[in-house]
Amino acid sequence: MKKLIITSTRTHAGKTTIGTGIAMNSNMDCGYFKPLGDRPVYSKKALLDRDTEVFKEWLGLDVDPNDCSIGFEHEKIRSSCQLEGASQTLIDKFEKVSAGKELMIIESGRNFTFGSSLCMDADSLGNTLGGDIILVTEGDARLIIDKVIAAAKVFRSTDSKLAGVIVNKVSEEDEYMLDEDIIPALDEENVNYLGHVPLHPELEKARTALVVEKLHAKLVAGANGLDKRIQKVMVGALSADAALRMPAFQNEGKMLITGGDRVDLILVSLSEDTAGIILTNNVLPHPRILSKADQLNVPIMSVPMDTYTTAKMVEHIVAELMPDDLEKKELIKNLVKDGVILDKIL
Amino acid sequence: MDTITQMEKMFAPRSVAIIGASDRDGSIGHSLVKNLVNGGFEGDVFPINPRYPEVFGKKCYGSIKDIPIVPDLTLLAVPAEVSNATIKEACEHGCRMFINIASGFAEVGRRDLEWDMKETLAEYGARMLGPNVFGVYSAKASMNATFGPSVVKPGNVGLISQSGALGVALMGKTVTEGIGLSAVVSIGNKADISECEALEYLGHDDITEVIFLYLEGAKDGRRLMDIAKKVSKKKPIIAIKSGSSEKGALAAASHTGSLAGSDKIFTAALEQAGVLRALNLEDGFGWLRAMADLPIPEAEGMVIVTNGGGIGVISSDSAERYRVRMLDDTEMLEELFRPTMPSYGSTKNPIDITGQGQNKEYEMALDIALEDDRIPAIVGLYCQTATGDPTEIAEAAISSIKKSKKKKPIVFSMVGGKGIAESIAELNLAGIPSYASPDGAMSAMGALYKRYRRLKVEDEEPEDFQMDLEKIKSIIKNTWDKGMSNLTEDDCNLILKEAGLTFPSSAVAKNLEEAKKVANEIGYPVVMKILSPDILHKTEFGGVRLDLEDDEELEIAYESIMATVRNRFDKARINGVMITSMIKDATEMILGFSQDPSFGPVIMFGMGGIYVEILQDVAFRVAPISRKEIMGMIREISSYPILAGARGKNLRDIEALADAISRISYLSNHVPEIVELDINPLMAMDQGKGCLVVDSRMTIRGEVK
């Protein structure tokens, strides 16, 4: 059985993107294990990791998501593993989900150090479960080089096997850095370069449903439009006339954040290409407006926060992968196939 | 000098000076002098303008200093820019009461000019109405100091208008409608004198029996409410307040703030003060006529006398809408009214004398209704027929009223074509308020009954409570001093406990092990909530888990809260979790208040839970409120039957809810540092089991002196 431990230099670097991409291109019977969850979804008194759901759905895994992880919180994991010890729990769970598999994707916590106190960081996973470590990185060239070298030192010190580095989210204008800076620096440190995945704007865009979930917003209209992808978030502070003169306001997939009493702005935003309207301060507009939004499939959601707080919260929403987002699934499969040197990995 | 004495100079002056008087016909300075003279003002009139030797036959003076006496009232018809200097000069001469007609002040952004005038007025202890007004009419002094209509019918209605144009139009309308006026005041920009002083004076004025108020907003809502409360005990006040759309809804973080649009607060305040709020001019004038011409009913119950079944039914529907109770003693009605109609007529209220009913039958039916003491009020309806003559019906009604020695309210509505308008006018002139639609007539009767109920209610003092206000204020100060404007749930609960509200069993746990221990002590099922000073909206941040039934569910909930909150807001300071017993069999209510800049604390109570903004089933009152008002507030919400045990459900503890509202009213009135409070949900338990605070949120401000 081939075991790949996917870790990263920092959080949200794209571990799940790379993991699913490799698995989908492997033509092998795959399994997934993520001992430390970090994308919690609480529903019907059960706690699952969203990434597990993505793997299960995209790869058609026949697995109980509860078996794919040990927990989310250090305190809870320590408490639940105290009898048999965290390492033993790790091994037991892994054996259960990996039975009969040809390839196991093992995803670490937020970054390569996360979970050290529980012996569940990337290095410990390599030592306990065995397998090749793939380090996913992104960002500025100097930071990438510094962090990769630091990580490589850690892995070498314990004889963990670092298979190499994949650079994620590389913009077209930054591609030159790969050849000029990053690859030579990795060569110098004897770290394998395993390819890169370009920055694709569609991967950075969330769907309206995710915003409703993340804000715990009350959806008051337009439930049929939740699949829309958000291209641009705007705070509705201008008058309707001024907003209409803004080119950005004409964008398809705009999401507007404004107060429920800004009837003028809400009305001019009600078009089929609007991804959603977030109404702040719990103020709702007239039911006729909600009915119009229903007709046009424009999701309208209400939150109790003020506009500033809401805008900050929306800004921090990361466009996570969702199990039912099949457009992203295909996109990732192709991007990884084209950019990652799969022969060196599988 | 008290307000009434000061206002006496404006409403009953012995002499009036007009600075800016003009000889030019059609100008404001000319109209003011003309209306004063033609209106029959018996005091001295002093036109002032250096350009003219005389204006409208009166000697014109070059300066205020030139007139031989100090006038009681000085009218200013000079440009905005010179208003302040003119007032100063007049004050130097001894003038202390002004009406500033000029415009060009705050309404066009020149608030600075008003500030200058206010400084001058304060320096000399003088008062001013306006600027941007059309003047004052006072029947008492036969004074028409306006540039509005020159002909005004004296009477018993006092009119206060914030809008100049509408005020002039309303004056004109009273003339055509035959409504007599005791006084008209245009309050304009309210730089000094506002509706408060005008209302206080007209409340005191002997000849004013009804007051009509048109407002666009109130600078000091609380004062207006206090004055209106006193005045409405003596005479009816009808108010139209424009801007009732939801555009003015407050932007606030709480449910209370967002639901309490300024108009809802205004409406609640006017209701509490006993003011009759009309939603449109038609209703307002309809009520005005009824209040000015009719006595208030002496008991509940009204009969409709009609010649058409259709308008009878329409009116019955209106009666229900306007809360006018229809008499339903069928035996009595049969005995009284059978002789007035053919055999196929109906004596069930509405009394249908049928299309055959002519003036004779109407007069007979109205005579009976007027004379029988068991009938407190009458609505007469006439539907034009091929054979009937509306003029004769109107005459029959007038004859009936003239004959009767009984004082009871009767309104009329006539529907049809030719001759109807003339007949309505005839009835109105005879003092029988008449309307072109049955709904208008019933709306007026509804207003009379509203007034009847208002007079029946005896004022009750709000309850007094023993609360450690120092302790409450020190909790608030501690939070404020840390630079925070929202209390933690712990502190919020401490304050509410001090206020005497009750809570489900709960305890704070700093970690998972403590949480399990606490939950077992309290007993499952429990609720878990994050405790963090950085997270005000716990639910929205994924910080609340409900109905946890055992240790296993509790562990998962704990982990999910911590993971979700850290995932969403990794800088949040987390102090642990609150474990509370889960309340299941109860009705979720909301109770809160917000500090309105004009009215002060406004209490909100209604159906709670997560759909509070969607259902909007809430009632508002300006604090403090008495037990009687609180019970009215509880009964006002549409969901009241649920609390009262509708459809076989358990009766909820309404007394406990009333007690909680009363305590929150006391708290809001004594601790102005609390800007907003939301208790949602407040669980209404079965009767005798109280009500419990499950979640609350409090926003504060610094110490209020």
Tab-separated table of N, CA, C and O in Angstrom, chain A residues 208 211-212 215 217 230 232-239 243 246 248-249 253-270 274-283 298-317:
chain	number	residue	atom	x	y	z
A	208	THR	N	-22.699	30.674	-2.605
A	208	THR	CA	-23.532	31.385	-1.635
A	208	THR	C	-23.896	30.481	-0.448
A	208	THR	O	-23.960	30.926	0.693
A	211	VAL	N	-21.528	30.750	2.401
A	211	VAL	CA	-21.655	31.981	3.190
A	211	VAL	C	-22.810	31.847	4.189
A	211	VAL	O	-22.684	32.228	5.351
A	212	VAL	N	-23.921	31.277	3.727
A	212	VAL	CA	-25.065	31.076	4.630
A	212	VAL	C	-24.623	30.200	5.800
A	212	VAL	O	-24.901	30.491	6.971
A	215	LEU	N	-21.959	32.049	8.164
A	215	LEU	CA	-22.492	33.165	8.961
A	215	LEU	C	-23.639	32.718	9.860
A	215	LEU	O	-24.182	33.515	10.613
A	217	ALA	N	-26.460	32.346	8.872
A	217	ALA	CA	-27.471	33.345	8.487
A	217	ALA	C	-28.835	32.684	8.331
A	217	ALA	O	-28.931	31.495	8.062
A	230	ILE	N	-19.807	33.215	-5.936
A	230	ILE	CA	-19.637	34.650	-5.642
A	230	ILE	C	-18.384	35.168	-6.335
A	230	ILE	O	-17.275	34.688	-6.089
A	232	LYS	N	-17.849	38.682	-6.566
A	232	LYS	CA	-17.441	39.984	-6.008
A	232	LYS	C	-18.332	40.306	-4.810
A	232	LYS	O	-19.556	40.175	-4.898
A	233	VAL	N	-17.713	40.705	-3.709
A	233	VAL	CA	-18.493	41.084	-2.530
A	233	VAL	C	-18.484	42.599	-2.422
A	233	VAL	O	-17.431	43.229	-2.534
A	234	MET	N	-19.667	43.158	-2.224
A	234	MET	CA	-19.765	44.624	-2.154
A	234	MET	C	-20.539	45.045	-0.905
A	234	MET	O	-21.512	44.395	-0.539
A	235	VAL	N	-20.089	46.121	-0.283
A	235	VAL	CA	-20.828	46.671	0.851
A	235	VAL	C	-21.722	47.792	0.323
A	235	VAL	O	-21.238	48.699	-0.359
A	236	GLY	N	-23.010	47.684	0.601
A	236	GLY	CA	-23.972	48.637	0.048
A	236	GLY	C	-24.068	49.897	0.870
A	236	GLY	O	-24.960	50.045	1.691
A	237	ALA	N	-23.138	50.805	0.667
A	237	ALA	CA	-23.178	52.069	1.408
A	237	ALA	C	-23.621	53.221	0.512
A	237	ALA	O	-24.055	54.250	0.987
A	238	LEU	N	-23.515	53.018	-0.802
A	238	LEU	CA	-23.861	54.105	-1.733
A	238	LEU	C	-25.368	54.186	-1.941
A	238	LEU	O	-26.102	53.268	-1.573
A	239	SER	N	-25.807	55.260	-2.571
A	239	SER	CA	-27.214	55.328	-2.983
A	239	SER	C	-27.385	54.393	-4.179
A	239	SER	O	-26.406	53.999	-4.816
A	243	ALA	N	-24.596	53.470	-6.978
A	243	ALA	CA	-24.185	52.070	-7.111
A	243	ALA	C	-24.323	51.620	-8.565
A	243	ALA	O	-23.449	50.940	-9.097
A	246	MET	N	-21.489	52.306	-10.761
A	246	MET	CA	-20.215	51.604	-10.529
A	246	MET	C	-20.120	50.385	-11.440
A	246	MET	O	-21.017	49.540	-11.428
A	248	ALA	N	-18.387	47.767	-11.049
A	248	ALA	CA	-18.374	46.531	-10.257
A	248	ALA	C	-19.783	46.067	-9.915
A	248	ALA	O	-20.034	44.879	-9.719
A	249	PHE	N	-20.712	47.021	-9.864
A	249	PHE	CA	-22.083	46.674	-9.507
A	249	PHE	C	-22.773	45.900	-10.628
A	249	PHE	O	-23.779	45.239	-10.398
A	253	GLY	N	-22.549	37.630	-10.429
A	253	GLY	CA	-22.100	36.953	-9.215
A	253	GLY	C	-21.737	37.882	-8.079
A	253	GLY	O	-20.962	37.520	-7.200
A	254	LYS	N	-22.329	39.090	-8.068
A	254	LYS	CA	-22.013	39.999	-6.953
A	254	LYS	C	-22.799	39.602	-5.701
A	254	LYS	O	-23.932	39.113	-5.790
A	255	MET	N	-22.157	39.768	-4.568
A	255	MET	CA	-22.859	39.563	-3.296
A	255	MET	C	-22.865	40.904	-2.582
A	255	MET	O	-21.814	41.525	-2.404
A	256	LEU	N	-24.064	41.340	-2.171
A	256	LEU	CA	-24.208	42.660	-1.567
A	256	LEU	C	-24.441	42.514	-0.063
A	256	LEU	O	-25.233	41.678	0.366
A	257	ILE	N	-23.731	43.327	0.705
A	257	ILE	CA	-23.964	43.365	2.147
A	257	ILE	C	-24.561	44.733	2.461
A	257	ILE	O	-23.929	45.763	2.213
A	258	THR	N	-25.755	44.744	3.003
A	258	THR	CA	-26.395	46.040	3.288
A	258	THR	C	-27.488	45.860	4.339
A	258	THR	O	-27.812	44.736	4.714
A	259	GLY	N	-28.033	46.961	4.817
A	259	GLY	CA	-29.103	46.881	5.821
A	259	GLY	C	-30.440	46.578	5.154
A	259	GLY	O	-30.654	46.944	3.994
A	260	GLY	N	-31.328	45.927	5.877
A	260	GLY	CA	-32.631	45.564	5.316
A	260	GLY	C	-33.491	46.771	5.003
A	260	GLY	O	-34.475	46.674	4.269
A	261	ASP	N	-33.126	47.934	5.561
A	261	ASP	CA	-33.922	49.125	5.275
A	261	ASP	C	-33.430	49.848	4.013
A	261	ASP	O	-34.016	50.844	3.619
A	262	ARG	N	-32.365	49.344	3.382
A	262	ARG	CA	-31.876	49.976	2.150
A	262	ARG	C	-32.635	49.418	0.944
A	262	ARG	O	-32.074	48.760	0.053
A	263	VAL	N	-33.946	49.707	0.960
A	263	VAL	CA	-34.840	49.141	-0.051
A	263	VAL	C	-34.375	49.502	-1.465
A	263	VAL	O	-34.403	48.669	-2.376
A	264	ASP	N	-33.914	50.752	-1.652
A	264	ASP	CA	-33.491	51.202	-2.989
A	264	ASP	C	-32.389	50.311	-3.542
A	264	ASP	O	-32.455	49.810	-4.657
A	265	LEU	N	-31.388	50.066	-2.678
A	265	LEU	CA	-30.234	49.289	-3.117
A	265	LEU	C	-30.599	47.817	-3.332
A	265	LEU	O	-30.131	47.170	-4.272
A	266	ILE	N	-31.446	47.311	-2.455
A	266	ILE	CA	-31.857	45.903	-2.585
A	266	ILE	C	-32.592	45.716	-3.913
A	266	ILE	O	-32.340	44.771	-4.652
A	267	LEU	N	-33.476	46.664	-4.200
A	267	LEU	CA	-34.275	46.531	-5.426
A	267	LEU	C	-33.392	46.550	-6.683
A	267	LEU	O	-33.587	45.742	-7.580
A	268	VAL	N	-32.402	47.450	-6.713
A	268	VAL	CA	-31.577	47.494	-7.922
A	268	VAL	C	-30.620	46.298	-7.986
A	268	VAL	O	-30.065	46.010	-9.035
A	269	SER	N	-30.447	45.600	-6.881
A	269	SER	CA	-29.575	44.417	-6.889
A	269	SER	C	-30.314	43.153	-7.282
A	269	SER	O	-29.698	42.115	-7.495
A	270	LEU	N	-31.642	43.240	-7.298
A	270	LEU	CA	-32.416	42.032	-7.572
A	270	LEU	C	-32.397	41.694	-9.061
A	270	LEU	O	-33.274	42.100	-9.813
A	274	THR	N	-27.270	38.107	-9.576
A	274	THR	CA	-26.762	38.441	-8.239
A	274	THR	C	-26.625	37.152	-7.417
A	274	THR	O	-27.557	36.349	-7.354
A	275	ALA	N	-25.461	36.975	-6.809
A	275	ALA	CA	-25.207	35.729	-6.073
A	275	ALA	C	-25.913	35.711	-4.721
A	275	ALA	O	-26.200	34.635	-4.187
A	276	GLY	N	-26.175	36.862	-4.165
A	276	GLY	CA	-26.866	36.888	-2.880
A	276	GLY	C	-26.835	38.262	-2.250
A	276	GLY	O	-26.043	39.120	-2.652
A	277	ILE	N	-27.729	38.459	-1.294
A	277	ILE	CA	-27.784	39.731	-0.565
A	277	ILE	C	-27.797	39.393	0.923
A	277	ILE	O	-28.631	38.599	1.384
A	278	ILE	N	-26.871	39.976	1.650
A	278	ILE	CA	-26.827	39.750	3.105
A	278	ILE	C	-27.395	40.996	3.778
A	278	ILE	O	-26.865	42.098	3.591
A	279	LEU	N	-28.452	40.809	4.533
A	279	LEU	CA	-29.067	41.938	5.223
A	279	LEU	C	-28.589	41.958	6.673
A	279	LEU	O	-28.719	40.969	7.388
A	280	THR	N	-28.038	43.073	7.073
A	280	THR	CA	-27.442	43.158	8.401
A	280	THR	C	-28.426	43.731	9.426
A	280	THR	O	-29.487	44.242	9.070
A	281	ASN	N	-28.025	43.640	10.687
A	281	ASN	CA	-28.791	44.220	11.803
A	281	ASN	C	-30.198	43.658	11.953
A	281	ASN	O	-31.063	44.312	12.545
A	282	ASN	N	-30.437	42.475	11.388
A	282	ASN	CA	-31.743	41.828	11.558
A	282	ASN	C	-32.909	42.628	10.985
A	282	ASN	O	-34.042	42.424	11.387
A	283	VAL	N	-32.620	43.561	10.096
A	283	VAL	CA	-33.730	44.347	9.524
A	283	VAL	C	-34.141	43.699	8.210
A	283	VAL	O	-33.312	43.504	7.323
A	298	VAL	N	-32.595	34.823	-6.140
A	298	VAL	CA	-31.508	35.570	-5.495
A	298	VAL	C	-31.585	35.306	-3.987
A	298	VAL	O	-32.530	35.742	-3.325
A	299	PRO	N	-30.626	34.561	-3.448
A	299	PRO	CA	-30.697	34.283	-2.010
A	299	PRO	C	-30.577	35.566	-1.186
A	299	PRO	O	-29.680	36.373	-1.413
A	300	ILE	N	-31.514	35.737	-0.268
A	300	ILE	CA	-31.421	36.856	0.680
A	300	ILE	C	-31.297	36.248	2.063
A	300	ILE	O	-32.086	35.387	2.454
A	301	MET	N	-30.266	36.665	2.774
A	301	MET	CA	-30.059	36.119	4.118
A	301	MET	C	-29.966	37.248	5.130
A	301	MET	O	-29.522	38.348	4.792
A	302	SER	N	-30.395	36.955	6.345
A	302	SER	CA	-30.406	37.981	7.388
A	302	SER	C	-29.446	37.595	8.506
A	302	SER	O	-29.386	36.431	8.912
A	303	VAL	N	-28.684	38.563	8.957
A	303	VAL	CA	-27.761	38.327	10.079
A	303	VAL	C	-27.954	39.427	11.133
A	303	VAL	O	-28.369	40.530	10.785
A	304	PRO	N	-27.652	39.114	12.390
A	304	PRO	CA	-27.862	40.145	13.416
A	304	PRO	C	-26.704	41.145	13.508
A	304	PRO	O	-26.831	42.178	14.127
A	305	MET	N	-25.570	40.811	12.886
A	305	MET	CA	-24.398	41.665	13.031
A	305	MET	C	-24.560	42.963	12.225
A	305	MET	O	-25.353	43.013	11.296
A	306	ASP	N	-23.733	43.965	12.585
A	306	ASP	CA	-23.745	45.185	11.782
A	306	ASP	C	-22.985	44.939	10.478
A	306	ASP	O	-22.339	43.899	10.305
A	307	THR	N	-23.063	45.902	9.575
A	307	THR	CA	-22.496	45.712	8.235
A	307	THR	C	-20.977	45.524	8.283
A	307	THR	O	-20.427	44.677	7.585
A	308	TYR	N	-20.314	46.296	9.151
A	308	TYR	CA	-18.848	46.201	9.238
A	308	TYR	C	-18.430	44.806	9.695
A	308	TYR	O	-17.573	44.162	9.096
A	309	THR	N	-19.055	44.335	10.784
A	309	THR	CA	-18.706	43.001	11.320
A	309	THR	C	-18.983	41.930	10.268
A	309	THR	O	-18.186	41.014	10.068
A	310	THR	N	-20.126	42.064	9.600
A	310	THR	CA	-20.496	41.065	8.593
A	310	THR	C	-19.478	41.042	7.463
A	310	THR	O	-19.037	39.978	7.032
A	311	ALA	N	-19.107	42.239	6.998
A	311	ALA	CA	-18.146	42.308	5.890
A	311	ALA	C	-16.821	41.667	6.295
A	311	ALA	O	-16.197	40.941	5.518
A	312	LYS	N	-16.407	41.899	7.546
A	312	LYS	CA	-15.151	41.292	8.015
A	312	LYS	C	-15.263	39.774	8.011
A	312	LYS	O	-14.346	39.055	7.632
A	313	MET	N	-16.429	39.285	8.485
A	313	MET	CA	-16.617	37.839	8.542
A	313	MET	C	-16.636	37.230	7.135
A	313	MET	O	-16.050	36.175	6.905
A	314	VAL	N	-17.289	37.904	6.215
A	314	VAL	CA	-17.359	37.376	4.837
A	314	VAL	C	-15.953	37.365	4.225
A	314	VAL	O	-15.569	36.420	3.541
A	315	GLU	N	-15.204	38.408	4.525
A	315	GLU	CA	-13.853	38.492	3.972
A	315	GLU	C	-12.994	37.304	4.418
A	315	GLU	O	-12.123	36.831	3.689
A	316	HIS	N	-13.252	36.828	5.632
A	316	HIS	CA	-12.435	35.731	6.161
A	316	HIS	C	-12.927	34.351	5.737
A	316	HIS	O	-12.336	33.354	6.134
A	317	ILE	N	-14.013	34.302	4.989
A	317	ILE	CA	-14.502	32.991	4.549
A	317	ILE	C	-13.586	32.474	3.434
A	317	ILE	O	-13.385	33.147	2.421
